[in-house]
Amino acid sequence: MKKCVKSIFLFIVTGGLICAQSPEILFSKGQEKIKEGAFVQADSLFNKALELDNTYAPAMFQLTQLNLRLGNMEKAQDYIREAVEIDREQYIDTFNKMNEINTSMNDGSRALKGGRFDEAFQLFGTVLEQFPYFSEAAYSMGLAKFREQDFDEAVLYFHKTLELNPLHENAQAAMANVTRNIFNDGNNAYRRGDLEGALAAYYRVLEMDNNFYRAYYQVGVIEAKMRNLSSAIESYLNALKIKPDFFKCWFALGLARSKGGDKEGALDAFNQVIEIDSSYVKAYSSLAEIYIGLKEYTKAFEVLNTATKIDSSYSKSYLLLGIVYTELNQFEDAVDNLEKGVALNPKDAKSWFRLSHAHNELGNCEAAQNAAREATDRKKNFGGGWYELGIAEWCKGDGNKTVALHSLEKARNDRSWRKMAEYEIDKINNPHKYVE
């Protein structure tokens, strides 16, 4: 009795396994995998169905379509030929059409090589109408449009190709080529100063490929240049979602946040830069500028000293050290660092102005005059340079009054320096008002 039950149980299990692995069920699962885009798994399931029943024509037909989708015409023809042998009436029409599309594809390729792009496009289009899953036809249509430089249309067909076959390497490369061309158009427009044209190009790139992080970055750069800081920040963040280690984007984000008054957010962005690339010296100076604004001089010293060790040729680090020492009334140290700064970058009017101020505070009138003249030579309308020159020329009453007043009048022409210049002019002209 036990043997009988055991035999019945084995029969049921075995029968269940056979049923579970029937060609029809495997075929159905394969169709589901195609809908999911899991083409490799679908191929495997259809082939397993044929292993169980090598006369199962529906699996052969699906493998025909699948290989057309994947661009493998030779395999597709093999499967449709086998299907015809099993059920000629059902599949002979498809077999004949596939022979025809070979001719059409070859004719289209010759037209493409001959520069007859419209003819090629029509031939490939006829093929795609007959076989909507044939990825190579969609790709060839895109290629015809690309050769015509109709990039928008080309992209539509390259997208279609990738919908049919996400692994189509030529379509992927073509898409990249189109977006790169348009991206370069945007860069050229930006260099010409055509910001609107550049933005339009970058947005076209993003319509084609929303993972093109450099386009988001360039949009951010232009929006920041146009003072649309919130838009710039949004674009930078979109780029960083795609490329989190894009340290130049973190740096640009820090600058935009700082300009927008978000100092904490800016500090976080600059620290991200350093975490990704500890040699990017500009991030240290940007951190220092924020710390100086917050009067956190110890932190400013720390990052600036690190910056000078990383790159001793970066002049801005010495300028900022000079500013910190000036804020702390340590003018001799300020002079030492500012002199290093102007030696590295003698064109920087701001550093010369700062150096002149430090010399004036130390009573080094001649040195202050020389530094101030360097500042005014480089930036003629900069009131700060003329102001320090006037102070140096007056030299607390030991200098030339006429020359000092002339310089202070020039400082007065700069609205930012007007009040300070007028105060010094009044002090020189009416010294009795300022007797302690």
XYZ file of C-alpha atoms in Angstrom:
436
model
C 0.000 0.000 0.000
C 2.813 2.424 0.930
C 4.602 1.626 -2.356
C 1.419 2.409 -4.272
C 0.941 5.783 -2.553
C 4.582 6.625 -3.132
C 4.280 5.799 -6.832
C 1.146 7.911 -7.189
C 2.907 10.823 -5.412
C 5.937 10.600 -7.731
C 3.619 10.493 -10.743
C 1.834 13.663 -9.586
C 5.091 15.526 -8.847
C 6.723 14.420 -12.089
C 3.628 15.276 -14.050
C 3.479 18.673 -12.360
C 7.094 19.382 -13.239
C 6.515 18.405 -16.844
C 3.465 20.653 -16.991
C 5.365 23.502 -15.362
C 8.042 23.181 -18.057
C 5.717 22.815 -21.035
C 6.609 24.802 -24.224
C 3.401 26.824 -23.926
C 4.218 28.019 -20.402
C 7.834 28.801 -21.291
C 6.597 30.646 -24.378
C 4.181 32.707 -22.278
C 6.924 33.557 -19.766
C 9.180 34.585 -22.632
C 6.556 37.012 -23.933
C 6.276 38.552 -20.470
C 10.049 39.015 -20.373
C 9.919 40.839 -23.700
C 7.360 43.262 -22.251
C 9.731 43.832 -19.321
C 12.633 44.458 -21.705
C 14.498 41.380 -20.418
C 15.469 40.190 -23.909
C 18.279 37.832 -22.887
C 15.950 35.986 -20.514
C 13.227 35.899 -23.171
C 15.682 34.371 -25.647
C 16.585 31.696 -23.093
C 12.923 30.821 -22.386
C 12.004 30.510 -26.074
C 15.016 28.261 -26.666
C 14.050 26.122 -23.667
C 10.601 25.743 -25.195
C 12.271 24.457 -28.375
C 14.405 22.062 -26.358
C 11.182 20.503 -25.065
C 9.537 20.546 -28.481
C 11.738 21.285 -31.497
C 8.619 21.670 -33.693
C 7.076 24.456 -31.606
C 6.802 27.100 -34.358
C 5.439 30.001 -32.199
C 8.758 30.025 -30.281
C 10.640 30.099 -33.591
C 8.565 33.079 -34.733
C 9.145 34.946 -31.459
C 12.883 34.278 -31.750
C 12.708 35.684 -35.284
C 11.188 38.922 -33.992
C 13.505 39.036 -31.004
C 16.598 38.728 -33.189
C 15.261 41.409 -35.501
C 14.878 43.606 -32.443
C 18.481 42.848 -31.497
C 19.699 43.498 -35.031
C 20.760 39.908 -35.737
C 19.307 39.347 -39.216
C 21.169 36.076 -39.823
C 19.697 34.385 -36.734
C 16.259 35.837 -37.462
C 16.335 34.281 -40.938
C 17.389 30.921 -39.529
C 14.430 30.876 -37.115
C 11.837 31.985 -39.668
C 13.152 29.347 -42.094
C 12.638 26.672 -39.424
C 9.150 28.028 -38.679
C 8.230 27.780 -42.382
C 9.355 24.156 -42.460
C 6.968 23.414 -39.572
C 4.003 25.574 -40.692
C 4.524 26.986 -44.179
C 1.082 28.532 -44.524
C 1.393 30.482 -41.259
C 4.916 31.874 -41.739
C 5.755 31.948 -45.449
C 4.567 35.542 -45.819
C 6.956 36.709 -43.087
C 9.744 34.650 -44.666
C 9.242 36.328 -48.048
C 9.050 39.807 -46.523
C 12.307 39.217 -44.691
C 13.995 38.396 -47.984
C 12.593 41.634 -49.370
C 13.840 43.738 -46.448
C 17.364 42.458 -46.981
C 17.211 43.965 -50.442
C 15.687 47.207 -49.126
C 18.293 47.528 -46.369
C 21.105 46.990 -48.869
C 19.588 49.515 -51.284
C 19.192 51.985 -48.397
C 22.817 51.541 -47.366
C 23.982 52.257 -50.920
C 21.783 55.364 -51.065
C 23.187 56.521 -47.731
C 26.776 56.081 -48.897
C 25.916 57.936 -52.103
C 24.566 60.922 -50.193
C 20.950 60.275 -51.267
C 19.634 60.710 -47.754
C 15.925 61.127 -48.566
C 15.934 57.946 -50.655
C 17.761 56.031 -47.919
C 15.348 57.295 -45.272
C 12.333 56.144 -47.332
C 13.799 52.679 -47.925
C 14.612 52.142 -44.249
C 11.176 53.494 -43.313
C 9.448 50.933 -45.526
C 11.340 48.176 -43.737
C 10.377 49.516 -40.296
C 6.703 49.651 -41.314
C 6.799 45.966 -42.221
C 8.903 44.935 -39.209
C 8.304 47.405 -36.339
C 10.720 45.463 -34.117
C 13.688 45.692 -36.495
C 16.009 47.981 -34.543
C 18.538 48.233 -37.372
C 15.951 49.880 -39.631
C 15.154 52.498 -36.970
C 18.860 53.123 -36.428
C 19.479 53.509 -40.178
C 16.646 56.064 -40.414
C 18.311 58.036 -37.623
C 21.638 57.799 -39.413
C 20.113 59.232 -42.610
C 18.740 62.208 -40.642
C 22.052 62.641 -38.840
C 23.902 62.848 -42.169
C 21.434 65.560 -43.192
C 22.302 67.288 -39.889
C 18.649 67.127 -38.871
C 19.689 66.297 -35.309
C 16.245 66.521 -33.721
C 14.786 63.933 -36.109
C 17.904 61.773 -35.860
C 17.549 61.630 -32.101
C 13.925 60.483 -32.354
C 14.982 57.435 -34.368
C 18.001 56.717 -32.195
C 15.652 56.791 -29.208
C 13.325 54.416 -31.075
C 16.270 52.107 -31.717
C 17.181 52.044 -28.043
C 13.568 51.396 -27.065
C 13.650 48.323 -29.292
C 17.159 47.316 -28.264
C 18.686 49.107 -25.250
C 21.996 47.335 -25.965
C 22.371 48.795 -29.481
C 25.921 50.157 -29.219
C 25.867 52.106 -32.480
C 22.677 53.920 -31.467
C 24.184 54.723 -28.072
C 27.296 56.113 -29.772
C 25.194 58.072 -32.273
C 23.112 59.604 -29.499
C 26.291 60.602 -27.705
C 27.643 62.080 -30.925
C 24.525 64.176 -31.543
C 24.368 65.509 -28.004
C 28.094 66.229 -28.062
C 27.739 68.234 -31.290
C 24.883 70.304 -29.882
C 26.731 70.703 -26.577
C 29.737 72.056 -28.502
C 27.416 74.456 -30.353
C 26.326 75.696 -26.928
C 29.937 76.125 -25.837
C 30.752 78.102 -28.980
C 27.729 80.344 -28.444
C 28.833 80.899 -24.837
C 32.335 81.912 -25.972
C 30.787 84.427 -28.383
C 28.788 85.915 -25.534
C 25.475 84.589 -26.906
C 24.101 83.402 -23.586
C 20.552 82.839 -24.823
C 21.800 80.763 -27.755
C 24.023 78.754 -25.438
C 21.160 78.067 -23.046
C 18.931 76.933 -25.905
C 21.604 74.470 -27.057
C 22.177 73.080 -23.563
C 18.444 72.603 -23.014
C 18.226 70.743 -26.328
C 20.989 68.448 -25.099
C 19.030 67.762 -21.907
C 15.867 67.006 -23.868
C 17.860 64.353 -25.723
C 19.791 63.041 -22.751
C 18.691 64.113 -19.273
C 21.793 62.478 -17.797
C 24.188 64.822 -19.605
C 25.535 66.376 -16.411
C 27.875 68.819 -18.138
C 24.882 70.492 -19.807
C 23.268 71.022 -16.395
C 26.558 72.490 -15.186
C 26.824 74.897 -18.121
C 23.211 76.007 -17.617
C 24.150 76.744 -14.013
C 27.197 78.760 -15.083
C 25.085 80.931 -17.394
C 22.244 81.365 -14.913
C 24.801 82.453 -12.296
C 26.323 84.883 -14.791
C 22.832 86.296 -15.362
C 22.401 86.524 -11.569
C 19.611 83.965 -11.491
C 21.175 82.283 -8.489
C 18.271 80.011 -7.537
C 18.142 78.627 -11.101
C 21.911 78.224 -11.122
C 21.858 76.317 -7.836
C 19.087 74.032 -9.098
C 21.079 73.239 -12.251
C 24.263 72.525 -10.287
C 22.356 70.180 -7.988
C 20.895 68.350 -11.004
C 24.418 67.824 -12.333
C 25.620 66.555 -8.953
C 22.775 64.041 -8.702
C 24.219 62.419 -11.807
C 27.922 63.015 -11.080
C 28.428 63.394 -7.304
C 32.234 63.627 -7.622
C 32.137 66.567 -10.085
C 34.224 68.827 -7.850
C 34.160 71.869 -10.164
C 30.376 71.792 -9.942
C 30.564 71.664 -6.146
C 32.852 74.713 -6.323
C 30.448 76.604 -8.583
C 27.582 75.637 -6.272
C 29.542 77.055 -3.327
C 30.085 80.354 -5.139
C 26.388 80.631 -6.034
C 25.289 79.834 -2.489
C 27.760 82.324 -1.062
C 26.517 85.083 -3.388
C 22.971 84.217 -2.367
C 23.845 84.627 1.312
C 23.774 80.931 2.204
C 27.153 80.832 3.930
C 26.621 77.471 5.619
C 25.583 75.888 2.329
C 28.595 77.435 0.631
C 30.958 76.097 3.313
C 29.484 72.629 2.850
C 29.971 72.804 -0.942
C 33.600 73.987 -0.684
C 34.366 71.254 1.840
C 32.892 68.728 -0.608
C 35.369 69.994 -3.210
C 38.296 69.413 -0.855
C 37.011 65.968 0.090
C 36.954 64.998 -3.601
C 40.158 66.783 -4.633
C 42.288 68.067 -1.763
C 44.635 69.845 -4.203
C 41.988 72.225 -5.584
C 43.439 75.367 -4.028
C 40.595 77.699 -5.077
C 38.268 75.901 -2.658
C 40.539 76.825 0.274
C 40.580 80.517 -0.639
C 36.788 80.498 -1.011
C 36.451 78.915 2.425
C 38.808 81.545 3.820
C 36.762 84.395 2.324
C 33.668 83.154 4.136
C 35.556 82.672 7.407
C 36.969 86.214 7.099
C 33.451 87.558 6.548
C 32.334 85.681 9.662
C 35.429 86.958 11.551
C 36.505 83.378 12.207
C 40.152 84.217 11.652
C 41.616 81.061 13.199
C 39.761 78.916 10.656
C 40.792 81.299 7.878
C 44.459 80.958 8.882
C 44.151 77.189 8.951
C 42.777 76.801 5.421
C 45.063 79.488 3.964
C 48.206 77.973 5.431
C 47.129 74.647 3.952
C 46.561 76.355 0.609
C 50.064 77.870 0.512
C 51.542 74.434 1.178
C 49.496 72.882 -1.626
C 50.314 75.601 -4.155
C 52.822 78.268 -3.183
C 52.295 80.004 -6.543
C 48.619 80.840 -5.954
C 48.628 84.564 -5.215
C 45.109 84.832 -3.777
C 46.091 82.833 -0.683
C 48.655 85.508 0.215
C 46.173 88.317 -0.487
C 43.697 86.753 1.920
C 46.387 86.185 4.548
C 47.244 89.868 4.169
C 43.593 90.758 4.755
C 43.414 88.587 7.889
C 46.572 90.136 9.334
C 45.224 93.599 8.480
C 41.969 92.814 10.303
C 44.063 91.805 13.321
C 46.174 95.003 13.027
C 49.286 92.904 12.436
C 50.491 95.072 9.572
C 54.059 93.827 9.273
C 52.786 90.275 8.677
C 50.216 91.734 6.302
C 52.982 93.413 4.302
C 55.027 90.190 4.148
C 52.139 88.218 2.677
C 50.859 90.939 0.367
C 54.324 91.397 -1.103
C 54.372 87.690 -1.907
C 50.965 88.100 -3.511
C 51.939 90.998 -5.794
C 55.184 89.254 -6.738
C 53.139 86.299 -7.987
C 50.408 88.390 -9.591
C 51.540 91.972 -10.225
C 48.391 92.719 -12.262
C 46.111 92.434 -9.229
C 45.134 95.997 -8.274
C 43.393 94.790 -5.117
C 46.603 93.309 -3.681
C 48.548 96.509 -4.409
C 45.807 98.524 -2.723
C 45.924 96.268 0.361
C 49.715 96.515 0.464
C 49.533 100.307 0.262
C 47.060 100.361 3.147
C 49.320 98.173 5.318
C 52.323 100.439 4.596
C 50.231 103.501 5.420
C 49.292 101.977 8.761
C 52.991 101.402 9.501
C 53.885 104.949 8.418
C 55.908 103.740 5.418
C 54.721 106.611 3.231
C 57.055 106.100 0.267
C 56.350 102.359 0.080
C 52.626 103.095 0.412
C 52.838 105.597 -2.459
C 54.592 103.078 -4.711
C 52.043 100.358 -3.986
C 49.105 102.758 -4.443
C 50.466 103.937 -7.811
C 50.714 100.307 -8.908
C 47.046 99.911 -7.961
C 45.913 103.020 -9.855
C 48.013 102.120 -12.906
C 46.199 98.816 -13.145
C 42.725 100.132 -12.341
C 42.377 103.792 -13.218
C 38.934 104.376 -11.712
C 39.459 102.397 -8.508
C 38.812 104.825 -5.653
C 40.608 102.652 -3.108
C 43.955 103.026 -4.869
C 43.589 106.813 -5.137
C 42.468 107.017 -1.512
C 45.553 105.205 -0.191
C 47.740 107.277 -2.520
C 46.282 110.471 -1.057
C 46.894 109.221 2.497
C 50.488 108.284 1.607
C 51.205 111.601 -0.123
C 49.846 113.586 2.838
C 51.848 111.325 5.166
C 50.143 112.637 8.316
C 51.035 116.224 7.453
C 54.621 115.626 6.395
C 53.850 115.300 2.703
C 52.570 117.364 -0.234
C 49.119 118.795 0.472
C 48.290 119.709 -3.144
C 49.233 116.310 -4.535
C 47.405 114.523 -1.696
C 44.185 116.494 -2.296
C 44.407 115.774 -6.036
C 44.542 112.029 -5.362
C 41.697 112.193 -2.850
C 39.564 114.098 -5.352
C 40.071 111.232 -7.778
C 39.082 108.801 -5.022
C 35.974 110.901 -4.492
C 34.873 110.158 -8.081
C 34.344 106.538 -7.058
C 30.974 106.429 -5.308
C 32.137 103.599 -3.046
C 34.959 105.741 -1.684
C 33.293 109.153 -1.778
C 32.496 109.543 1.947
C 35.914 108.368 3.105
C 37.676 110.619 0.576
C 35.590 113.649 1.601
C 36.419 112.984 5.246
C 40.166 112.964 4.537
C 39.908 116.062 2.335
C 38.169 117.892 5.153
C 40.823 116.733 7.642
C 43.582 118.136 5.441
C 41.790 121.411 4.744
C 40.491 121.935 8.277
C 42.977 120.287 10.647
C 41.760 122.358 13.610
C 38.420 120.497 13.546
C 40.205 117.223 14.237
C 42.548 118.278 17.043
C 42.252 115.758 19.861
